[in-house]
DNA sequence: CGTTTGGTTGAAATGTGTCAAACTTTGTGG
DNA sequence: CCACAAAGTTTGACACATTTCAACCAAACG
């Protein structure tokens, strides 16, 4: 754990810039925030359910997910996070966190103390707005997941998730055409879409058989984007990707 | 449609007070916001998907829900709203709304223009915080719904929804012991939990057979709260009911 | 090279959807 | 206040989606 050189905040600054335009002063204020960088191996808990939160973090490198653990031992994955995301911003106002955050791959995260964030928000209202918007973007994704669960069968659900992930990766410049890194195991996908791993496997085969997507070595490749969108009835409006505040 | 006398803002002020303590100045600023009151019959659209939003609203009286309409004509209910809720606060920063809001009963709502809210937020940071928190509370509920869909079968899912609704009604003083108004039809419940109306009906019968709840004349009566909580594995932490900011 | 982890397969059990009909309640106009 | 219509609820039989369990296979890894 050490202090991050200014440059490493690039993913977060870039993310905030997508939310609203920043002045030089605002950019500097963000770059000046004291940040504690920490690496986590795959499968570790960055935040545990029930923790009392005093800081929040940005995902600098790697994939993580928000999870809810059941008494039965089952785990529900509620959201996936990609570099630049700030998955526990809500802890700024919800001190008792009701979900955990786990790493899916080895991750590098940057922690910032809540006082620091509150202070920056107080001095730069537009930054506060950006943080608020980041939490709203997340909320919109949760709503889309509710719809995904309620309205779609397994193959369509998986297809929709693939559409979402690729779109988000494209939005932060982490895609390679219509392909991107996709390190989730089938068991993790099962925990995310609320189905058994066996059924995930069969649904993925159905998607492959239709020539929509392919998975090889932790990569998702979309073979027929228009057809995939139609199959999943994917409408990216909910991601609010090209909509800045103010 | 007319201007509301100050007193009618009571549900909203009370709601905001549950989010963070308000000073007299803050209370006055809220009471002074110009508000347009409008009545809607049951089954009408307060907000339609795709609208470009210039104001947001508080539900003063009645029940409404957030919906996502599918191309197929199906509708997914994403959230239920009770008096005091401000279901489209997110439109403050997401101008293009990706969901609609429909009334479940006749409703009275109060609209406030976005500029007015932004102005109050700028002058009273604690009010801004309260609004932010209100959107975070909603987001936490969406996350809980994802878990509800992913982890529970129909009867447990319905039971969890009943727990949530009753808890929220209790929190704003609209319950009657362990009973409260519950005007949703089985078809609406079906749209909310992503199941067919027939299966909702059978699941409700299962809950009644277990002696957990009863429905009569738009009322939900919980007959065995401890047993219901266990059956639904309901943990109210996610509602953040007794947690104020600052 | 063996071990572990993740992916694939088949068959049977369970959960849920669909359709069509009957029943019950609610609301409305005469 | 009644009669009727409309809306909401309940039932049964059958089809389909998904889970479960157990086994096998393939790739990754020390």
XYZ file of C-alpha atoms (C1' of nucleotides) in Angstrom:
552
model
C 0.000 0.000 0.000
C 1.521 3.308 -0.990
C 0.774 6.752 -2.330
C -0.161 6.868 -5.952
C 1.663 9.185 -8.344
C -0.741 11.673 -9.888
C -0.818 10.070 -13.286
C -2.401 6.865 -12.057
C -5.657 8.639 -11.353
C -6.203 8.832 -15.087
C -9.025 6.251 -15.191
C -10.984 8.157 -12.557
C -10.459 11.603 -14.020
C -11.417 10.294 -17.432
C -14.504 8.688 -15.961
C -15.518 11.920 -14.251
C -14.974 13.846 -17.467
C -17.505 11.608 -19.149
C -20.012 12.678 -16.493
C -19.500 16.419 -16.751
C -16.879 18.742 -18.166
C -14.136 19.633 -15.673
C -12.232 22.872 -15.304
C -8.481 22.863 -14.673
C -9.152 23.696 -11.041
C -11.489 20.754 -10.705
C -9.073 18.422 -12.422
C -6.332 19.535 -10.068
C -8.518 19.097 -7.008
C -9.167 15.520 -8.019
C -5.531 14.856 -8.756
C -4.598 16.300 -5.369
C -6.813 13.954 -3.368
C -4.692 11.726 -1.138
C -5.238 8.207 -2.342
C -4.141 4.869 -0.995
C -3.447 2.296 -3.629
C -3.802 -1.368 -2.862
C -3.574 -4.577 -4.844
C -5.889 -7.503 -4.281
C -5.538 -11.027 -5.605
C -8.386 -12.593 -7.449
C -11.334 -13.623 -5.288
C -10.709 -11.310 -2.344
C -13.106 -8.993 -0.538
C -12.421 -5.310 -1.048
C -15.486 -4.457 1.021
C -17.325 -6.926 3.229
C -21.031 -6.823 3.906
C -21.745 -5.017 7.144
C -18.507 -3.034 7.154
C -18.698 0.456 8.577
C -17.283 2.518 5.771
C -14.875 5.435 6.208
C -13.509 5.597 2.683
C -14.548 4.761 -0.813
C -12.557 3.517 -3.748
C -12.069 3.593 -7.460
C -11.185 0.519 -9.440
C -7.961 1.344 -11.230
C -7.213 -1.996 -12.820
C -9.092 -5.303 -13.004
C -12.666 -6.537 -12.686
C -14.736 -6.709 -9.533
C -18.348 -7.235 -8.588
C -20.869 -6.230 -5.969
C -22.251 -9.230 -4.129
C -24.956 -10.053 -1.657
C -24.359 -13.192 0.382
C -27.321 -15.303 1.437
C -27.556 -17.156 4.708
C -27.692 -20.335 2.636
C -24.218 -19.572 1.357
C -25.438 -18.632 -2.100
C -24.105 -15.446 -3.576
C -25.911 -12.993 -5.813
C -23.764 -10.810 -8.019
C -25.536 -7.474 -8.317
C -23.142 -5.566 -10.544
C -19.874 -5.935 -12.413
C -17.243 -3.218 -12.230
C -14.657 -2.238 -14.789
C -11.651 0.075 -14.490
C -12.699 3.643 -13.697
C -15.791 2.595 -11.755
C -16.351 3.774 -8.202
C -18.520 0.947 -6.944
C -19.048 2.024 -3.360
C -19.593 5.761 -3.723
C -22.907 5.224 -1.988
C -21.008 4.501 1.216
C -20.485 8.275 1.398
C -24.033 8.479 2.705
C -24.842 4.888 3.615
C -22.297 4.185 6.309
C -23.451 0.646 6.905
C -22.834 -1.054 3.612
C -25.403 -3.688 2.750
C -23.372 -5.409 0.049
C -19.836 -6.640 -0.406
C -17.380 -6.049 -3.202
C -15.187 -8.886 -4.454
C -12.455 -9.080 -7.039
C -12.982 -11.227 -10.121
C -9.424 -10.764 -11.341
C -6.375 -9.382 -9.555
C -7.254 -5.739 -8.957
C -5.632 -2.439 -8.182
C -7.869 -0.077 -6.285
C -7.424 3.442 -4.938
C -9.013 4.372 -1.629
C -9.970 7.919 -0.693
C -11.186 8.857 2.771
C -14.758 10.081 2.977
C -13.752 13.408 4.561
C -11.571 14.110 1.566
C -14.386 13.425 -0.860
C -16.856 15.457 1.162
C -14.393 18.305 1.263
C -13.815 18.273 -2.489
C -17.579 18.075 -3.049
C -18.131 21.095 -0.823
C -15.512 23.159 -2.628
C -16.378 22.016 -6.149
C -20.126 21.551 -6.575
C -19.686 20.272 -10.092
C -17.530 17.438 -8.804
C -20.245 16.648 -6.286
C -22.667 16.533 -9.168
C -20.396 14.152 -11.040
C -20.199 11.816 -8.072
C -23.958 11.945 -7.657
C -24.330 11.181 -11.334
C -21.973 8.226 -11.015
C -24.266 6.742 -8.364
C -27.282 7.434 -10.586
C -25.640 5.649 -13.494
C -25.130 2.647 -11.281
C -28.726 2.789 -10.123
C -29.922 2.856 -13.721
C -27.943 -0.306 -14.374
C -29.540 -2.004 -11.372
C -32.961 -1.091 -12.733
C -31.981 -2.585 -16.075
C -30.940 -5.769 -14.283
C -34.349 -5.976 -12.645
C -35.912 -5.751 -16.082
C -33.443 -8.293 -17.386
C -34.409 -10.762 -14.671
C -38.103 -10.169 -14.928
C -38.525 -10.192 -18.664
C -35.954 -12.409 -20.274
C -35.176 -16.108 -20.395
C -31.658 -17.333 -19.792
C -30.113 -16.918 -23.271
C -31.562 -13.432 -23.764
C -30.495 -12.471 -20.268
C -26.921 -13.512 -20.922
C -26.964 -11.747 -24.270
C -28.151 -8.558 -22.597
C -25.384 -8.778 -20.035
C -22.849 -9.210 -22.818
C -24.236 -6.144 -24.592
C -23.997 -4.101 -21.419
C -20.463 -5.129 -20.602
C -19.158 -4.522 -24.100
C -20.850 -1.128 -24.294
C -19.389 -0.047 -20.983
C -15.944 -1.260 -21.955
C -16.204 0.615 -25.248
C -17.264 3.762 -23.396
C -14.039 3.856 -21.384
C -11.815 2.837 -24.260
C -11.136 -0.700 -23.101
C -12.617 -2.512 -26.072
C -11.002 -3.846 -29.183
C -13.589 -3.287 -31.863
C -16.487 -5.501 -30.910
C -14.432 -7.560 -28.529
C -13.241 -7.000 -24.988
C -11.794 -8.722 -21.984
C -14.392 -10.838 -20.222
C -12.841 -12.739 -17.336
C -15.998 -14.009 -15.643
C -16.306 -17.738 -15.151
C -19.584 -19.452 -15.973
C -20.187 -19.889 -12.258
C -19.834 -16.143 -11.790
C -22.186 -15.490 -14.670
C -24.614 -17.905 -13.042
C -24.431 -15.964 -9.766
C -25.013 -12.773 -11.716
C -28.043 -13.764 -13.754
C -29.619 -15.931 -11.085
C -29.355 -19.270 -12.836
C -27.499 -22.504 -12.346
C -24.041 -22.854 -13.878
C -25.311 -25.739 -15.965
C -28.000 -23.621 -17.504
C -25.557 -20.798 -18.156
C -23.406 -23.234 -20.020
C -26.299 -24.370 -22.197
C -27.454 -20.830 -22.809
C -23.981 -19.795 -23.907
C -23.955 -22.669 -26.325
C -27.247 -21.420 -27.720
C -25.723 -17.984 -28.289
C -22.711 -19.513 -29.988
C -24.916 -21.724 -32.137
C -26.732 -18.636 -33.362
C -23.432 -17.081 -34.332
C -23.926 -14.135 -31.995
C -20.863 -14.261 -29.776
C -17.790 -16.282 -28.985
C -15.727 -16.721 -25.829
C -12.091 -17.663 -25.937
C -9.455 -17.144 -23.277
C -11.297 -14.590 -21.163
C -12.384 -12.593 -24.177
C -15.832 -11.794 -25.421
C -16.124 -11.359 -29.140
C -19.397 -10.174 -30.618
C -19.807 -11.746 -34.019
C -23.062 -10.075 -35.045
C -23.752 -6.927 -33.076
C -27.047 -5.937 -34.744
C -28.447 -9.443 -34.328
C -27.235 -9.627 -30.725
C -28.885 -6.324 -29.858
C -32.163 -7.477 -31.327
C -31.945 -10.871 -29.666
C -31.289 -9.257 -26.275
C -33.600 -6.295 -26.969
C -30.709 -4.140 -25.852
C -31.320 -0.405 -25.733
C -28.239 1.418 -24.390
C -30.195 4.494 -23.344
C -30.106 3.348 -19.728
C -26.327 3.544 -19.659
C -26.542 7.322 -20.219
C -23.221 7.222 -21.992
C -23.363 10.405 -24.053
C -25.177 12.617 -21.646
C -23.224 15.123 -19.589
C -24.575 17.139 -16.675
C -25.016 20.943 -16.867
C -53.489 22.015 -11.430
C -52.831 24.779 -8.926
C -50.405 26.071 -6.353
C -50.222 24.022 -3.224
C -50.602 25.616 0.196
C -47.479 25.177 2.276
C -48.893 22.547 4.578
C -49.352 19.991 1.838
C -45.622 19.568 1.521
C -45.682 17.751 4.835
C -45.022 14.275 3.392
C -41.939 15.527 1.577
C -40.519 17.540 4.437
C -41.087 14.606 6.750
C -39.366 12.317 4.290
C -36.372 14.625 3.998
C -36.155 14.853 7.768
C -35.770 11.100 7.900
C -32.734 11.484 5.631
C -30.945 14.191 7.547
C -31.833 16.719 10.211
C -33.065 20.044 8.796
C -32.580 23.524 10.189
C -35.432 26.027 10.187
C -33.855 27.776 7.225
C -33.705 24.550 5.304
C -37.270 23.671 6.179
C -38.395 27.079 5.002
C -36.463 26.805 1.776
C -38.245 23.570 1.007
C -41.630 24.974 1.937
C -40.963 27.973 -0.296
C -40.327 25.934 -3.435
C -42.980 26.679 -6.042
C -44.856 23.457 -6.576
C -47.501 22.442 -9.069
C -49.989 19.985 -7.741
C -51.773 17.634 -10.057
C -54.181 14.756 -9.651
C -54.008 11.643 -11.767
C -56.597 8.907 -12.078
C -55.561 5.355 -11.566
C -53.513 3.827 -14.375
C -52.183 7.030 -15.885
C -48.633 7.945 -16.852
C -47.046 10.613 -14.687
C -43.817 10.263 -16.633
C -43.506 8.451 -19.939
C -40.433 6.589 -21.077
C -38.286 8.773 -23.269
C -39.649 12.061 -21.946
C -37.205 14.918 -21.740
C -37.516 15.935 -18.115
C -37.587 19.530 -16.876
C -39.119 18.938 -13.472
C -39.333 16.228 -10.866
C -42.100 15.299 -8.500
C -43.032 14.042 -5.089
C -45.853 11.620 -4.529
C -48.183 13.336 -2.084
C -51.008 10.844 -2.008
C -51.547 7.419 -3.569
C -49.407 4.587 -4.927
C -47.402 4.597 -8.130
C -44.725 2.491 -9.757
C -41.728 2.800 -12.031
C -42.159 0.747 -15.185
C -40.125 -0.364 -18.152
C -42.155 -1.220 -21.216
C -40.933 -3.950 -23.544
C -41.337 -3.900 -27.294
C -43.462 -7.010 -26.878
C -45.930 -4.979 -24.863
C -44.950 -6.588 -21.572
C -44.329 -4.306 -18.657
C -41.784 -4.705 -15.889
C -42.502 -2.911 -12.649
C -39.160 -1.855 -11.201
C -40.254 -0.099 -8.020
C -43.331 0.797 -6.038
C -43.758 4.290 -4.616
C -45.601 5.371 -1.508
C -46.532 8.867 -0.303
C -43.466 10.978 0.383
C -41.367 9.275 -2.282
C -39.669 11.278 -5.006
C -39.438 8.616 -7.689
C -37.816 10.592 -10.490
C -35.229 12.609 -8.633
C -32.670 11.016 -10.927
C -34.100 13.061 -13.767
C -32.221 15.999 -12.218
C -29.101 14.594 -13.833
C -30.476 12.092 -16.330
C -32.477 14.296 -18.645
C -33.599 11.479 -20.884
C -35.605 9.270 -18.602
C -35.305 5.593 -19.400
C -38.344 4.475 -17.407
C -41.935 5.559 -17.004
C -43.936 6.210 -13.872
C -47.547 5.062 -13.649
C -50.201 5.445 -11.000
C -51.563 2.345 -9.291
C -54.273 4.258 -7.457
C -55.577 7.781 -7.995
C -52.610 9.975 -7.068
C -51.809 13.519 -6.076
C -48.332 14.594 -7.076
C -46.389 17.830 -6.682
C -44.066 18.928 -9.464
C -41.041 21.144 -8.898
C -38.990 22.539 -11.756
C -35.414 21.340 -11.975
C -33.982 24.857 -11.800
C -35.731 25.341 -8.492
C -34.302 22.149 -7.061
C -30.820 22.918 -8.369
C -31.052 26.359 -6.836
C -32.102 25.039 -3.438
C -29.356 22.415 -3.591
C -26.774 25.086 -4.361
C -27.882 27.260 -1.452
C -28.410 24.445 1.044
C -25.816 21.712 0.642
C -27.474 19.585 3.288
C -30.658 19.516 1.241
C -28.604 18.455 -1.750
C -27.210 15.682 0.393
C -30.715 14.617 1.371
C -31.804 14.431 -2.240
C -28.704 12.492 -3.131
C -29.433 10.137 -0.262
C -32.999 9.682 -1.448
C -31.677 8.459 -4.803
C -29.234 6.175 -3.001
C -32.042 4.679 -0.934
C -33.909 3.916 -4.125
C -30.810 2.377 -5.647
C -30.382 0.147 -2.611
C -33.924 -1.092 -3.095
C -33.218 -1.880 -6.739
C -30.200 -3.895 -5.658
C -32.390 -5.782 -3.210
C -34.832 -6.526 -6.018
C -32.021 -7.988 -8.091
C -31.198 -10.267 -5.188
C -34.866 -11.071 -4.758
C -35.142 -12.130 -8.401
C -31.920 -14.042 -8.486
C -32.185 -15.939 -5.239
C -35.790 -16.600 -4.377
C -38.646 -18.668 -5.766
C -42.049 -17.129 -6.288
C -43.545 -17.433 -2.777
C -40.400 -16.187 -1.050
C -40.117 -13.376 -3.562
C -43.645 -12.226 -2.868
C -43.080 -12.515 0.842
C -39.983 -10.355 0.575
C -41.892 -7.741 -1.370
C -44.577 -7.710 1.310
C -41.928 -7.243 4.006
C -40.392 -4.354 2.110
C -43.670 -2.582 1.490
C -44.883 -2.909 5.055
C -41.534 -1.722 6.435
C -41.535 1.304 4.195
C -45.124 2.146 5.070
C -44.298 1.827 8.758
C -41.303 4.110 8.332
C -43.472 6.965 7.083
C -46.272 6.364 9.536
C -48.743 4.890 7.082
C -49.138 1.500 8.692
C -51.662 0.209 11.111
C -49.719 -2.127 13.327
C -48.618 -4.949 11.074
C -51.097 -4.051 8.392
C -51.151 -1.426 5.683
C -52.856 -0.423 2.497
C -51.792 -2.624 -0.375
C -53.683 -1.706 -3.514
C -51.683 -3.707 -6.051
C -53.592 -6.205 -8.160
C -52.182 -9.660 -8.677
C -51.419 -8.705 -12.252
C -49.367 -5.769 -11.012
C -47.581 -8.000 -8.537
C -46.879 -10.369 -11.410
C -45.343 -7.543 -13.439
C -43.273 -6.581 -10.421
C -41.792 -9.953 -9.527
C -41.474 -11.194 -13.085
C -43.963 -14.029 -12.911
C -47.288 -14.882 -14.476
C -50.459 -13.709 -12.715
C -51.543 -17.300 -12.287
C -48.373 -18.184 -10.475
C -48.671 -15.109 -8.281
C -52.125 -16.245 -7.318
C -50.891 -19.686 -6.344
C -47.932 -18.292 -4.469
C -50.195 -15.992 -2.483
C -52.321 -18.962 -1.581
C -49.203 -20.697 -0.335
C -48.416 -17.727 1.911
C -51.968 -17.693 3.228
C -51.885 -21.441 3.811
C -48.790 -20.964 5.952
C -50.614 -18.383 8.000
C -48.086 -15.677 7.142
C -50.222 -12.948 5.592
C -53.739 -12.121 4.479
C -55.120 -9.821 1.799
C -58.552 -8.323 2.053
C -59.913 -5.256 0.372
C -56.616 -3.718 -0.718
C -55.049 -4.333 2.660
C -52.030 -6.389 3.569
C -52.120 -7.904 7.031
C -49.075 -9.685 8.335
C -50.209 -12.467 10.629
C -46.828 -13.741 11.736
C -44.088 -11.191 11.250
C -41.168 -13.229 12.641
C -42.105 -16.226 10.532
C -42.610 -14.065 7.459
C -39.200 -12.444 7.857
C -37.551 -15.822 8.140
C -39.491 -17.261 5.227
C -38.509 -14.303 3.035
C -35.012 -14.000 4.561
C -35.831 -10.333 4.963
C -33.108 -8.119 6.401
C -34.231 -4.467 6.481
C -30.689 -3.112 6.586
C -30.878 -2.259 2.899
C -33.731 0.173 3.515
C -31.388 2.347 5.609
C -34.336 3.485 7.662
C -32.650 4.668 10.834
C -29.519 6.129 9.382
C -29.261 9.875 8.956
C -26.536 11.695 7.056
C -24.004 13.940 8.823
C 2.979 -35.000 -14.900
C -0.514 -34.942 -11.853
C -3.821 -31.756 -9.781
C -7.006 -28.249 -9.824
C -10.252 -25.456 -11.824
C -13.555 -24.602 -15.077
C -16.422 -26.361 -18.853
C -19.694 -29.877 -20.918
C -23.134 -33.709 -21.055
C -27.424 -36.521 -19.946
C -31.531 -37.791 -17.449
C -34.899 -37.002 -14.034
C -37.251 -33.766 -10.791
C -39.166 -29.329 -9.944
C -40.748 -24.677 -10.896
C -43.235 -21.759 -13.742
C -45.915 -20.432 -17.955
C -49.954 -20.847 -20.841
C -54.635 -21.254 -21.990
C -59.303 -21.383 -21.164
C -63.032 -21.300 -18.172
C -65.531 -20.242 -13.933
C -66.039 -17.568 -10.031
C -66.005 -13.305 -7.152
C -65.802 -8.629 -6.240
C -66.236 -3.891 -7.468
C -68.253 -0.158 -9.643
C -71.917 2.160 -12.325
C -76.232 3.597 -14.258
C -81.034 2.933 -14.126
C -81.225 -0.435 -4.250
C -80.836 -3.576 -8.017
C -78.950 -5.305 -12.277
C -75.474 -5.471 -15.011
C -70.826 -4.915 -16.712
C -66.146 -4.736 -15.860
C -62.269 -5.987 -13.412
C -59.898 -9.044 -10.616
C -59.266 -13.756 -8.699
C -59.220 -18.764 -8.750
C -58.937 -23.453 -10.824
C -57.250 -27.422 -13.779
C -54.547 -29.595 -17.298
C -50.648 -29.467 -19.958
C -46.290 -27.482 -22.008
C -41.998 -25.506 -21.292
C -37.943 -23.645 -18.678
C -34.750 -24.457 -15.298
C -32.526 -27.071 -11.495
C -30.248 -30.883 -9.712
C -26.990 -34.482 -9.533
C -23.449 -37.050 -11.134
C -20.154 -37.965 -14.280
C -16.817 -36.791 -17.738
C -13.753 -33.733 -20.354
C -10.488 -29.885 -21.225
C -7.562 -26.395 -20.130
C -4.464 -24.107 -16.922
C -0.805 -24.552 -13.441
C 2.722 -25.761 -10.315
